[in-house]
mmCIF file with all atom_site columns, C-alpha atoms in Angstrom:
data_model
loop_
_atom_site.group_PDB
_atom_site.id
_atom_site.type_symbol
_atom_site.label_atom_id
_atom_site.label_alt_id
_atom_site.label_comp_id
_atom_site.label_asym_id
_atom_site.label_entity_id
_atom_site.label_seq_id
_atom_site.pdbx_PDB_ins_code
_atom_site.Cartn_x
_atom_site.Cartn_y
_atom_site.Cartn_z
_atom_site.occupancy
_atom_site.B_iso_or_equiv
_atom_site.pdbx_formal_charge
_atom_site.auth_seq_id
_atom_site.auth_comp_id
_atom_site.auth_asym_id
_atom_site.auth_atom_id
_atom_site.pdbx_PDB_model_num
ATOM 1   C CA . MET H 1 1   ? 84.977 205.719 -42.272 1.00 97.00 ? 1224 MET H CA 1
ATOM 2   C CA . ILE H 1 2   ? 84.714 207.870 -45.395 1.00 98.00 ? 1225 ILE H CA 1
ATOM 3   C CA . ASN H 1 3   ? 81.844 207.291 -47.844 1.00 98.00 ? 1226 ASN H CA 1
ATOM 4   C CA . ILE H 1 4   ? 82.702 207.938 -51.477 1.00 98.00 ? 1227 ILE H CA 1
ATOM 5   C CA . PHE H 1 5   ? 79.916 208.062 -54.046 1.00 98.00 ? 1228 PHE H CA 1
ATOM 6   C CA . ILE H 1 6   ? 80.772 208.087 -57.732 1.00 98.00 ? 1229 ILE H CA 1
ATOM 7   C CA . VAL H 1 7   ? 78.425 209.111 -60.523 1.00 98.00 ? 1230 VAL H CA 1
ATOM 8   C CA . ARG H 1 8   ? 79.017 208.702 -64.220 1.00 98.00 ? 1231 ARG H CA 1
ATOM 9   C CA . HIS H 1 9   ? 78.026 211.891 -66.022 1.00 98.00 ? 1232 HIS H CA 1
ATOM 10  C CA . ALA H 1 10  ? 74.504 212.015 -67.386 1.00 98.00 ? 1233 ALA H CA 1
ATOM 11  C CA . LEU H 1 11  ? 73.772 211.591 -71.104 1.00 97.00 ? 1234 LEU H CA 1
ATOM 12  C CA . SER H 1 12  ? 75.831 214.045 -73.161 1.00 97.00 ? 1235 SER H CA 1
ATOM 13  C CA . GLU H 1 13  ? 75.313 215.352 -76.667 1.00 95.00 ? 1236 GLU H CA 1
ATOM 14  C CA . ALA H 1 14  ? 78.174 213.085 -77.796 1.00 93.00 ? 1237 ALA H CA 1
ATOM 15  C CA . ASN H 1 15  ? 76.618 210.004 -76.171 1.00 94.00 ? 1238 ASN H CA 1
ATOM 16  C CA . LYS H 1 16  ? 73.462 210.649 -78.195 1.00 91.00 ? 1239 LYS H CA 1
ATOM 17  C CA . ILE H 1 17  ? 75.335 210.278 -81.481 1.00 92.00 ? 1240 ILE H CA 1
ATOM 18  C CA . ASN H 1 18  ? 77.849 207.593 -80.384 1.00 92.00 ? 1241 ASN H CA 1
ATOM 19  C CA . CYS H 1 19  ? 80.904 209.836 -80.635 1.00 94.00 ? 1242 CYS H CA 1
ATOM 20  C CA . PHE H 1 20  ? 84.102 209.553 -78.644 1.00 94.00 ? 1243 PHE H CA 1
ATOM 21  C CA . SER H 1 21  ? 84.484 212.541 -76.336 1.00 91.00 ? 1244 SER H CA 1
ATOM 22  C CA . GLY H 1 22  ? 87.332 211.939 -73.929 1.00 91.00 ? 1245 GLY H CA 1
ATOM 23  C CA . ARG H 1 23  ? 88.724 215.389 -73.185 1.00 92.00 ? 1246 ARG H CA 1
ATOM 24  C CA . ARG H 1 24  ? 86.313 217.378 -75.383 1.00 92.00 ? 1247 ARG H CA 1
ATOM 25  C CA . ASP H 1 25  ? 84.062 219.620 -73.330 1.00 95.00 ? 1248 ASP H CA 1
ATOM 26  C CA . VAL H 1 26  ? 80.698 218.300 -74.489 1.00 95.00 ? 1249 VAL H CA 1
ATOM 27  C CA . PRO H 1 27  ? 77.537 219.511 -72.690 1.00 96.00 ? 1250 PRO H CA 1
ATOM 28  C CA . LEU H 1 28  ? 74.728 217.389 -71.337 1.00 98.00 ? 1251 LEU H CA 1
ATOM 29  C CA . SER H 1 29  ? 71.803 216.663 -73.632 1.00 97.00 ? 1252 SER H CA 1
ATOM 30  C CA . GLU H 1 30  ? 68.301 217.688 -72.581 1.00 97.00 ? 1253 GLU H CA 1
ATOM 31  C CA . GLU H 1 31  ? 67.700 214.105 -71.450 1.00 98.00 ? 1254 GLU H CA 1
ATOM 32  C CA . GLY H 1 32  ? 70.942 214.292 -69.492 1.00 98.00 ? 1255 GLY H CA 1
ATOM 33  C CA . LYS H 1 33  ? 69.735 217.389 -67.640 1.00 98.00 ? 1256 LYS H CA 1
ATOM 34  C CA . ILE H 1 34  ? 66.581 215.508 -66.643 1.00 98.00 ? 1257 ILE H CA 1
ATOM 35  C CA . GLN H 1 35  ? 68.729 212.598 -65.458 1.00 98.00 ? 1258 GLN H CA 1
ATOM 36  C CA . ALA H 1 36  ? 70.796 215.012 -63.339 1.00 98.00 ? 1259 ALA H CA 1
ATOM 37  C CA . LYS H 1 37  ? 67.640 216.259 -61.605 1.00 98.00 ? 1260 LYS H CA 1
ATOM 38  C CA . LYS H 1 38  ? 66.453 212.702 -60.934 1.00 98.00 ? 1261 LYS H CA 1
ATOM 39  C CA . LEU H 1 39  ? 69.868 211.831 -59.539 1.00 98.00 ? 1262 LEU H CA 1
ATOM 40  C CA . ALA H 1 40  ? 69.788 214.851 -57.206 1.00 98.00 ? 1263 ALA H CA 1
ATOM 41  C CA . GLU H 1 41  ? 66.312 213.990 -55.947 1.00 98.00 ? 1264 GLU H CA 1
ATOM 42  C CA . TYR H 1 42  ? 67.276 210.374 -55.250 1.00 98.00 ? 1265 TYR H CA 1
ATOM 43  C CA . PHE H 1 43  ? 70.695 211.091 -53.789 1.00 98.00 ? 1266 PHE H CA 1
ATOM 44  C CA . LEU H 1 44  ? 69.653 213.859 -51.422 1.00 98.00 ? 1267 LEU H CA 1
ATOM 45  C CA . SER H 1 45  ? 66.676 211.804 -50.222 1.00 98.00 ? 1268 SER H CA 1
ATOM 46  C CA . ASN H 1 46  ? 68.919 208.887 -49.291 1.00 98.00 ? 1269 ASN H CA 1
ATOM 47  C CA . TYR H 1 47  ? 72.422 210.126 -48.534 1.00 98.00 ? 1270 TYR H CA 1
ATOM 48  C CA . LYS H 1 48  ? 74.291 213.047 -47.050 1.00 96.00 ? 1271 LYS H CA 1
ATOM 49  C CA . VAL H 1 49  ? 77.175 214.794 -48.769 1.00 98.00 ? 1272 VAL H CA 1
ATOM 50  C CA . ASN H 1 50  ? 79.678 217.392 -47.668 1.00 97.00 ? 1273 ASN H CA 1
ATOM 51  C CA . LYS H 1 51  ? 82.138 217.482 -50.589 1.00 98.00 ? 1274 LYS H CA 1
ATOM 52  C CA . LEU H 1 52  ? 81.516 217.577 -54.343 1.00 98.00 ? 1275 LEU H CA 1
ATOM 53  C CA . TYR H 1 53  ? 84.227 216.791 -56.889 1.00 98.00 ? 1276 TYR H CA 1
ATOM 54  C CA . SER H 1 54  ? 84.125 216.534 -60.675 1.00 98.00 ? 1277 SER H CA 1
ATOM 55  C CA . SER H 1 55  ? 86.497 216.008 -63.566 1.00 98.00 ? 1278 SER H CA 1
ATOM 56  C CA . GLY H 1 56  ? 86.033 219.680 -64.432 1.00 97.00 ? 1279 GLY H CA 1
ATOM 57  C CA . LEU H 1 57  ? 84.252 219.114 -67.760 1.00 98.00 ? 1280 LEU H CA 1
ATOM 58  C CA . SER H 1 58  ? 80.782 220.508 -68.456 1.00 97.00 ? 1281 SER H CA 1
ATOM 59  C CA . ARG H 1 59  ? 79.116 217.110 -68.571 1.00 98.00 ? 1282 ARG H CA 1
ATOM 60  C CA . THR H 1 60  ? 80.352 216.131 -65.100 1.00 98.00 ? 1283 THR H CA 1
ATOM 61  C CA . ASN H 1 61  ? 79.749 219.563 -63.569 1.00 98.00 ? 1284 ASN H CA 1
ATOM 62  C CA . GLY H 1 62  ? 76.244 219.619 -65.042 1.00 98.00 ? 1285 GLY H CA 1
ATOM 63  C CA . THR H 1 63  ? 75.449 216.190 -63.626 1.00 98.00 ? 1286 THR H CA 1
ATOM 64  C CA . ILE H 1 64  ? 75.947 217.285 -60.012 1.00 98.00 ? 1287 ILE H CA 1
ATOM 65  C CA . LEU H 1 65  ? 74.959 220.933 -60.466 1.00 98.00 ? 1288 LEU H CA 1
ATOM 66  C CA . PRO H 1 66  ? 71.422 220.312 -59.085 1.00 98.00 ? 1289 PRO H CA 1
ATOM 67  C CA . ILE H 1 67  ? 73.019 218.772 -55.971 1.00 98.00 ? 1290 ILE H CA 1
ATOM 68  C CA . SER H 1 68  ? 75.384 221.727 -55.652 1.00 98.00 ? 1291 SER H CA 1
ATOM 69  C CA . GLU H 1 69  ? 72.479 224.174 -55.981 1.00 98.00 ? 1292 GLU H CA 1
ATOM 70  C CA . LYS H 1 70  ? 70.389 222.377 -53.358 1.00 98.00 ? 1293 LYS H CA 1
ATOM 71  C CA . THR H 1 71  ? 73.214 221.958 -50.834 1.00 98.00 ? 1294 THR H CA 1
ATOM 72  C CA . GLY H 1 72  ? 75.215 225.120 -51.476 1.00 98.00 ? 1295 GLY H CA 1
ATOM 73  C CA . LEU H 1 73  ? 78.379 223.012 -51.816 1.00 98.00 ? 1296 LEU H CA 1
ATOM 74  C CA . PRO H 1 74  ? 80.926 224.117 -54.435 1.00 98.00 ? 1297 PRO H CA 1
ATOM 75  C CA . ILE H 1 75  ? 82.000 221.705 -57.173 1.00 98.00 ? 1298 ILE H CA 1
ATOM 76  C CA . VAL H 1 76  ? 85.773 221.263 -56.949 1.00 98.00 ? 1299 VAL H CA 1
ATOM 77  C CA . ALA H 1 77  ? 87.583 220.145 -60.112 1.00 98.00 ? 1300 ALA H CA 1
ATOM 78  C CA . LYS H 1 78  ? 89.905 217.150 -59.773 1.00 97.00 ? 1301 LYS H CA 1
ATOM 79  C CA . PRO H 1 79  ? 91.641 216.581 -63.128 1.00 96.00 ? 1302 PRO H CA 1
ATOM 80  C CA . GLU H 1 80  ? 92.753 213.114 -62.005 1.00 98.00 ? 1303 GLU H CA 1
ATOM 81  C CA . PHE H 1 81  ? 89.169 212.020 -62.708 1.00 98.00 ? 1304 PHE H CA 1
ATOM 82  C CA . ILE H 1 82  ? 88.964 213.310 -66.306 1.00 98.00 ? 1305 ILE H CA 1
ATOM 83  C CA . GLU H 1 83  ? 88.087 210.798 -69.029 1.00 97.00 ? 1306 GLU H CA 1
ATOM 84  C CA . ILE H 1 84  ? 90.721 208.962 -71.057 1.00 97.00 ? 1307 ILE H CA 1
ATOM 85  C CA . ASP H 1 85  ? 92.352 211.084 -73.747 1.00 97.00 ? 1308 ASP H CA 1
ATOM 86  C CA . VAL H 1 86  ? 91.241 209.265 -76.892 1.00 97.00 ? 1309 VAL H CA 1
ATOM 87  C CA . GLY H 1 87  ? 93.643 211.218 -79.106 1.00 97.00 ? 1310 GLY H CA 1
ATOM 88  C CA . ILE H 1 88  ? 92.725 211.232 -82.790 1.00 97.00 ? 1311 ILE H CA 1
ATOM 89  C CA . TRP H 1 89  ? 89.425 209.494 -82.037 1.00 97.00 ? 1312 TRP H CA 1
ATOM 90  C CA . GLU H 1 90  ? 88.063 212.643 -80.381 1.00 95.00 ? 1313 GLU H CA 1
ATOM 91  C CA . GLY H 1 91  ? 84.722 213.628 -81.886 1.00 94.00 ? 1314 GLY H CA 1
ATOM 92  C CA . VAL H 1 92  ? 84.636 210.626 -84.228 1.00 96.00 ? 1315 VAL H CA 1
ATOM 93  C CA . ASN H 1 93  ? 81.698 208.219 -84.399 1.00 96.00 ? 1316 ASN H CA 1
ATOM 94  C CA . TYR H 1 94  ? 82.342 204.935 -82.582 1.00 94.00 ? 1317 TYR H CA 1
ATOM 95  C CA . TYR H 1 95  ? 81.534 202.821 -85.647 1.00 95.00 ? 1318 TYR H CA 1
ATOM 96  C CA . LYS H 1 96  ? 83.776 204.939 -87.874 1.00 96.00 ? 1319 LYS H CA 1
ATOM 97  C CA . VAL H 1 97  ? 86.649 204.327 -85.442 1.00 96.00 ? 1320 VAL H CA 1
ATOM 98  C CA . ILE H 1 98  ? 85.955 200.564 -85.613 1.00 96.00 ? 1321 ILE H CA 1
ATOM 99  C CA . GLU H 1 99  ? 86.134 200.807 -89.404 1.00 96.00 ? 1322 GLU H CA 1
ATOM 100 C CA . ASP H 1 100 ? 89.341 202.890 -89.499 1.00 96.00 ? 1323 ASP H CA 1
ATOM 101 C CA . TYR H 1 101 ? 91.201 201.348 -86.544 1.00 96.00 ? 1324 TYR H CA 1
ATOM 102 C CA . PRO H 1 102 ? 90.097 197.702 -86.403 1.00 96.00 ? 1325 PRO H CA 1
ATOM 103 C CA . ALA H 1 103 ? 93.156 196.400 -84.499 1.00 96.00 ? 1326 ALA H CA 1
ATOM 104 C CA . GLU H 1 104 ? 93.039 199.093 -81.810 1.00 95.00 ? 1327 GLU H CA 1
ATOM 105 C CA . MET H 1 105 ? 89.274 198.815 -81.445 1.00 95.00 ? 1328 MET H CA 1
ATOM 106 C CA . LYS H 1 106 ? 89.503 195.038 -81.102 1.00 96.00 ? 1329 LYS H CA 1
ATOM 107 C CA . ILE H 1 107 ? 91.616 195.697 -77.998 1.00 97.00 ? 1330 ILE H CA 1
ATOM 108 C CA . TRP H 1 108 ? 89.152 198.390 -76.826 1.00 96.00 ? 1331 TRP H CA 1
ATOM 109 C CA . ARG H 1 109 ? 86.230 195.993 -77.071 1.00 94.00 ? 1332 ARG H CA 1
ATOM 110 C CA . GLU H 1 110 ? 87.920 192.801 -75.890 1.00 96.00 ? 1333 GLU H CA 1
ATOM 111 C CA . ASN H 1 111 ? 90.802 193.834 -73.604 1.00 97.00 ? 1334 ASN H CA 1
ATOM 112 C CA . ILE H 1 112 ? 90.131 197.445 -72.542 1.00 96.00 ? 1335 ILE H CA 1
ATOM 113 C CA . GLY H 1 113 ? 92.836 197.506 -69.868 1.00 97.00 ? 1336 GLY H CA 1
ATOM 114 C CA . MET H 1 114 ? 95.519 197.106 -72.540 1.00 97.00 ? 1337 MET H CA 1
ATOM 115 C CA . VAL H 1 115 ? 94.255 199.839 -74.849 1.00 97.00 ? 1338 VAL H CA 1
ATOM 116 C CA . HIS H 1 116 ? 96.374 202.814 -75.890 1.00 97.00 ? 1339 HIS H CA 1
ATOM 117 C CA . CYS H 1 117 ? 94.461 205.372 -77.927 1.00 96.00 ? 1340 CYS H CA 1
ATOM 118 C CA . PRO H 1 118 ? 96.436 206.675 -80.950 1.00 96.00 ? 1341 PRO H CA 1
ATOM 119 C CA . GLU H 1 119 ? 98.038 210.009 -79.961 1.00 96.00 ? 1342 GLU H CA 1
ATOM 120 C CA . GLY H 1 120 ? 96.181 209.762 -76.653 1.00 97.00 ? 1343 GLY H CA 1
ATOM 121 C CA . GLU H 1 121 ? 96.340 207.908 -73.331 1.00 97.00 ? 1344 GLU H CA 1
ATOM 122 C CA . SER H 1 122 ? 96.589 204.291 -72.347 1.00 97.00 ? 1345 SER H CA 1
ATOM 123 C CA . MET H 1 123 ? 94.089 202.848 -69.884 1.00 97.00 ? 1346 MET H CA 1
ATOM 124 C CA . ALA H 1 124 ? 97.083 202.127 -67.645 1.00 98.00 ? 1347 ALA H CA 1
ATOM 125 C CA . GLU H 1 125 ? 97.679 205.889 -67.402 1.00 98.00 ? 1348 GLU H CA 1
ATOM 126 C CA . VAL H 1 126 ? 94.026 206.497 -66.516 1.00 98.00 ? 1349 VAL H CA 1
ATOM 127 C CA . TYR H 1 127 ? 94.242 203.782 -63.838 1.00 98.00 ? 1350 TYR H CA 1
ATOM 128 C CA . LYS H 1 128 ? 97.305 205.457 -62.278 1.00 98.00 ? 1351 LYS H CA 1
ATOM 129 C CA . ARG H 1 129 ? 95.754 208.908 -62.079 1.00 97.00 ? 1352 ARG H CA 1
ATOM 130 C CA . ALA H 1 130 ? 92.392 207.582 -60.853 1.00 98.00 ? 1353 ALA H CA 1
ATOM 131 C CA . GLU H 1 131 ? 94.248 205.830 -58.040 1.00 97.00 ? 1354 GLU H CA 1
ATOM 132 C CA . LEU H 1 132 ? 96.178 209.037 -57.332 1.00 98.00 ? 1355 LEU H CA 1
ATOM 133 C CA . GLY H 1 133 ? 92.907 211.001 -57.263 1.00 98.00 ? 1356 GLY H CA 1
ATOM 134 C CA . LEU H 1 134 ? 91.288 208.604 -54.810 1.00 98.00 ? 1357 LEU H CA 1
ATOM 135 C CA . ASN H 1 135 ? 94.299 208.759 -52.507 1.00 97.00 ? 1358 ASN H CA 1
ATOM 136 C CA . LYS H 1 136 ? 94.304 212.560 -52.648 1.00 96.00 ? 1359 LYS H CA 1
ATOM 137 C CA . ILE H 1 137 ? 90.661 212.947 -51.681 1.00 97.00 ? 1360 ILE H CA 1
ATOM 138 C CA . VAL H 1 138 ? 90.870 210.564 -48.733 1.00 97.00 ? 1361 VAL H CA 1
ATOM 139 C CA . LYS H 1 139 ? 94.010 212.354 -47.528 1.00 96.00 ? 1362 LYS H CA 1
ATOM 140 C CA . GLU H 1 140 ? 92.105 215.652 -47.647 1.00 94.00 ? 1363 GLU H CA 1
ATOM 141 C CA . ALA H 1 141 ? 89.002 214.148 -45.980 1.00 97.00 ? 1364 ALA H CA 1
ATOM 142 C CA . LYS H 1 142 ? 88.225 213.475 -42.354 1.00 95.00 ? 1365 LYS H CA 1
ATOM 143 C CA . ASN H 1 143 ? 86.473 210.544 -40.745 1.00 95.00 ? 1366 ASN H CA 1
ATOM 144 C CA . GLY H 1 144 ? 82.727 210.682 -41.364 1.00 97.00 ? 1367 GLY H CA 1
ATOM 145 C CA . ASP H 1 145 ? 82.955 212.673 -44.586 1.00 98.00 ? 1368 ASP H CA 1
ATOM 146 C CA . SER H 1 146 ? 80.595 211.816 -47.426 1.00 98.00 ? 1369 SER H CA 1
ATOM 147 C CA . ILE H 1 147 ? 82.030 212.632 -50.843 1.00 98.00 ? 1370 ILE H CA 1
ATOM 148 C CA . LEU H 1 148 ? 80.461 212.646 -54.310 1.00 98.00 ? 1371 LEU H CA 1
ATOM 149 C CA . ILE H 1 149 ? 82.631 212.453 -57.431 1.00 98.00 ? 1372 ILE H CA 1
ATOM 150 C CA . ALA H 1 150 ? 81.223 213.083 -60.921 1.00 98.00 ? 1373 ALA H CA 1
ATOM 151 C CA . THR H 1 151 ? 83.421 211.394 -63.486 1.00 98.00 ? 1374 THR H CA 1
ATOM 152 C CA . HIS H 1 152 ? 83.415 209.227 -66.626 1.00 98.00 ? 1375 HIS H CA 1
ATOM 153 C CA . GLY H 1 153 ? 82.841 205.641 -67.725 1.00 96.00 ? 1376 GLY H CA 1
ATOM 154 C CA . GLY H 1 154 ? 86.491 204.755 -68.289 1.00 96.00 ? 1377 GLY H CA 1
ATOM 155 C CA . VAL H 1 155 ? 87.547 206.235 -64.969 1.00 98.00 ? 1378 VAL H CA 1
ATOM 156 C CA . ILE H 1 156 ? 84.815 204.348 -63.108 1.00 98.00 ? 1379 ILE H CA 1
ATOM 157 C CA . ARG H 1 157 ? 85.971 201.136 -64.740 1.00 97.00 ? 1380 ARG H CA 1
ATOM 158 C CA . CYS H 1 158 ? 89.453 201.883 -63.379 1.00 98.00 ? 1381 CYS H CA 1
ATOM 159 C CA . ILE H 1 159 ? 88.084 202.682 -59.912 1.00 98.00 ? 1382 ILE H CA 1
ATOM 160 C CA . GLN H 1 160 ? 86.187 199.386 -59.900 1.00 98.00 ? 1383 GLN H CA 1
ATOM 161 C CA . SER H 1 161 ? 89.388 197.576 -60.832 1.00 97.00 ? 1384 SER H CA 1
ATOM 162 C CA . ILE H 1 162 ? 91.343 199.369 -58.096 1.00 97.00 ? 1385 ILE H CA 1
ATOM 163 C CA . VAL H 1 163 ? 88.909 198.611 -55.263 1.00 97.00 ? 1386 VAL H CA 1
ATOM 164 C CA . LYS H 1 164 ? 88.238 195.043 -56.435 1.00 97.00 ? 1387 LYS H CA 1
ATOM 165 C CA . ASN H 1 165 ? 91.951 194.313 -57.014 1.00 96.00 ? 1388 ASN H CA 1
ATOM 166 C CA . VAL H 1 166 ? 91.377 193.484 -60.666 1.00 97.00 ? 1389 VAL H CA 1
ATOM 167 C CA . LEU H 1 167 ? 94.510 193.592 -62.834 1.00 96.00 ? 1390 LEU H CA 1
ATOM 168 C CA . LEU H 1 168 ? 94.592 195.755 -65.962 1.00 95.00 ? 1391 LEU H CA 1
ATOM 169 C CA . GLU H 1 169 ? 94.705 192.688 -68.193 1.00 95.00 ? 1392 GLU H CA 1
ATOM 170 C CA . LYS H 1 170 ? 91.443 191.538 -66.582 1.00 97.00 ? 1393 LYS H CA 1
ATOM 171 C CA . MET H 1 171 ? 89.652 194.908 -66.738 1.00 97.00 ? 1394 MET H CA 1
ATOM 172 C CA . HIS H 1 172 ? 87.474 193.572 -69.554 1.00 96.00 ? 1395 HIS H CA 1
ATOM 173 C CA . THR H 1 173 ? 85.669 191.513 -66.888 1.00 97.00 ? 1396 THR H CA 1
ATOM 174 C CA . ILE H 1 174 ? 84.471 194.774 -65.277 1.00 96.00 ? 1397 ILE H CA 1
ATOM 175 C CA . ASN H 1 175 ? 81.223 196.060 -66.783 1.00 92.00 ? 1398 ASN H CA 1
ATOM 176 C CA . TRP H 1 176 ? 80.614 199.632 -67.930 1.00 94.00 ? 1399 TRP H CA 1
ATOM 177 C CA . VAL H 1 177 ? 78.129 201.583 -65.826 1.00 98.00 ? 1400 VAL H CA 1
ATOM 178 C CA . ASN H 1 178 ? 75.332 203.594 -67.427 1.00 97.00 ? 1401 ASN H CA 1
ATOM 179 C CA . ASN H 1 179 ? 75.088 207.368 -67.696 1.00 98.00 ? 1402 ASN H CA 1
ATOM 180 C CA . ALA H 1 180 ? 73.922 209.064 -64.471 1.00 98.00 ? 1403 ALA H CA 1
ATOM 181 C CA . SER H 1 181 ? 74.351 205.833 -62.506 1.00 98.00 ? 1404 SER H CA 1
ATOM 182 C CA . LEU H 1 182 ? 75.570 205.885 -58.917 1.00 98.00 ? 1405 LEU H CA 1
ATOM 183 C CA . SER H 1 183 ? 78.272 203.774 -57.287 1.00 98.00 ? 1406 SER H CA 1
ATOM 184 C CA . GLN H 1 184 ? 79.628 203.660 -53.749 1.00 98.00 ? 1407 GLN H CA 1
ATOM 185 C CA . ILE H 1 185 ? 82.910 202.683 -52.124 1.00 98.00 ? 1408 ILE H CA 1
ATOM 186 C CA . THR H 1 186 ? 84.173 203.282 -48.593 1.00 98.00 ? 1409 THR H CA 1
ATOM 187 C CA . TYR H 1 187 ? 87.599 204.025 -47.138 1.00 98.00 ? 1410 TYR H CA 1
ATOM 188 C CA . GLU H 1 188 ? 88.654 202.955 -43.673 1.00 97.00 ? 1411 GLU H CA 1
ATOM 189 C CA . ASN H 1 189 ? 91.958 201.932 -42.087 1.00 94.00 ? 1412 ASN H CA 1
ATOM 190 C CA . GLY H 1 190 ? 93.840 202.476 -45.348 1.00 94.00 ? 1413 GLY H CA 1
ATOM 191 C CA . LYS H 1 191 ? 91.528 200.271 -47.401 1.00 96.00 ? 1414 LYS H CA 1
ATOM 192 C CA . PHE H 1 192 ? 88.950 200.931 -50.109 1.00 98.00 ? 1415 PHE H CA 1
ATOM 193 C CA . THR H 1 193 ? 85.906 198.640 -50.070 1.00 98.00 ? 1416 THR H CA 1
ATOM 194 C CA . PRO H 1 194 ? 83.363 198.333 -52.920 1.00 98.00 ? 1417 PRO H CA 1
ATOM 195 C CA . ILE H 1 195 ? 79.719 198.669 -51.863 1.00 98.00 ? 1418 ILE H CA 1
ATOM 196 C CA . PHE H 1 196 ? 77.805 198.830 -55.169 1.00 98.00 ? 1419 PHE H CA 1
ATOM 197 C CA . PHE H 1 197 ? 78.309 199.955 -58.772 1.00 98.00 ? 1420 PHE H CA 1
ATOM 198 C CA . GLY H 1 198 ? 75.951 201.198 -61.456 1.00 98.00 ? 1421 GLY H CA 1
ATOM 199 C CA . LYS H 1 199 ? 72.708 201.803 -59.546 1.00 98.00 ? 1422 LYS H CA 1
ATOM 200 C CA . ASP H 1 200 ? 70.320 203.676 -61.851 1.00 98.00 ? 1423 ASP H CA 1
ATOM 201 C CA . ASP H 1 201 ? 66.768 202.543 -61.073 1.00 98.00 ? 1424 ASP H CA 1
ATOM 202 C CA . TYR H 1 202 ? 65.917 206.107 -59.940 1.00 98.00 ? 1425 TYR H CA 1
ATOM 203 C CA . LEU H 1 203 ? 66.125 207.213 -63.583 1.00 98.00 ? 1426 LEU H CA 1
ATOM 204 C CA . GLN H 1 204 ? 62.991 205.274 -64.554 1.00 90.00 ? 1427 GLN H CA 1
#
């Protein structure tokens, strides 16, 4: 069996001001750096890890940097796990986007699996590459490996849908997970199994 842990990046500077930041390389906030340290303390006290992956952006790298420093494991970038490309919404305040793109944002809020960001990606595209990324890492892994992936809210929503067999048109029934929260799935005999999603009580 392969254990796969998934963490949503800690609080970023963009999260603080409610801005979209899909592909923008936004750093962690000071609070986010504290969350990353709390995550490392909790994770390393309770689980083992022998591979670290991230989306390659600063906010995901920074989230598992304390774990990398304590274990000596390198952080390997896997672009399949990068956040949805939000196109012309990049860097724009969430409420401004609601005001300027009411029809698109109605889909975002009520039927996220069907969204297609103007001049950016659809959630269907994110789902496909998240699935590809998962299949790649288990192909590269060996039985008994324990893997940690630092990624983004939209990607984790896709991963939840994949392992729970939830269709894109029903993705709105899958909840967002909080910043710096931990999730776990396993892989065995060609099958992914959900264990838990969105654990974050260690941040208190």
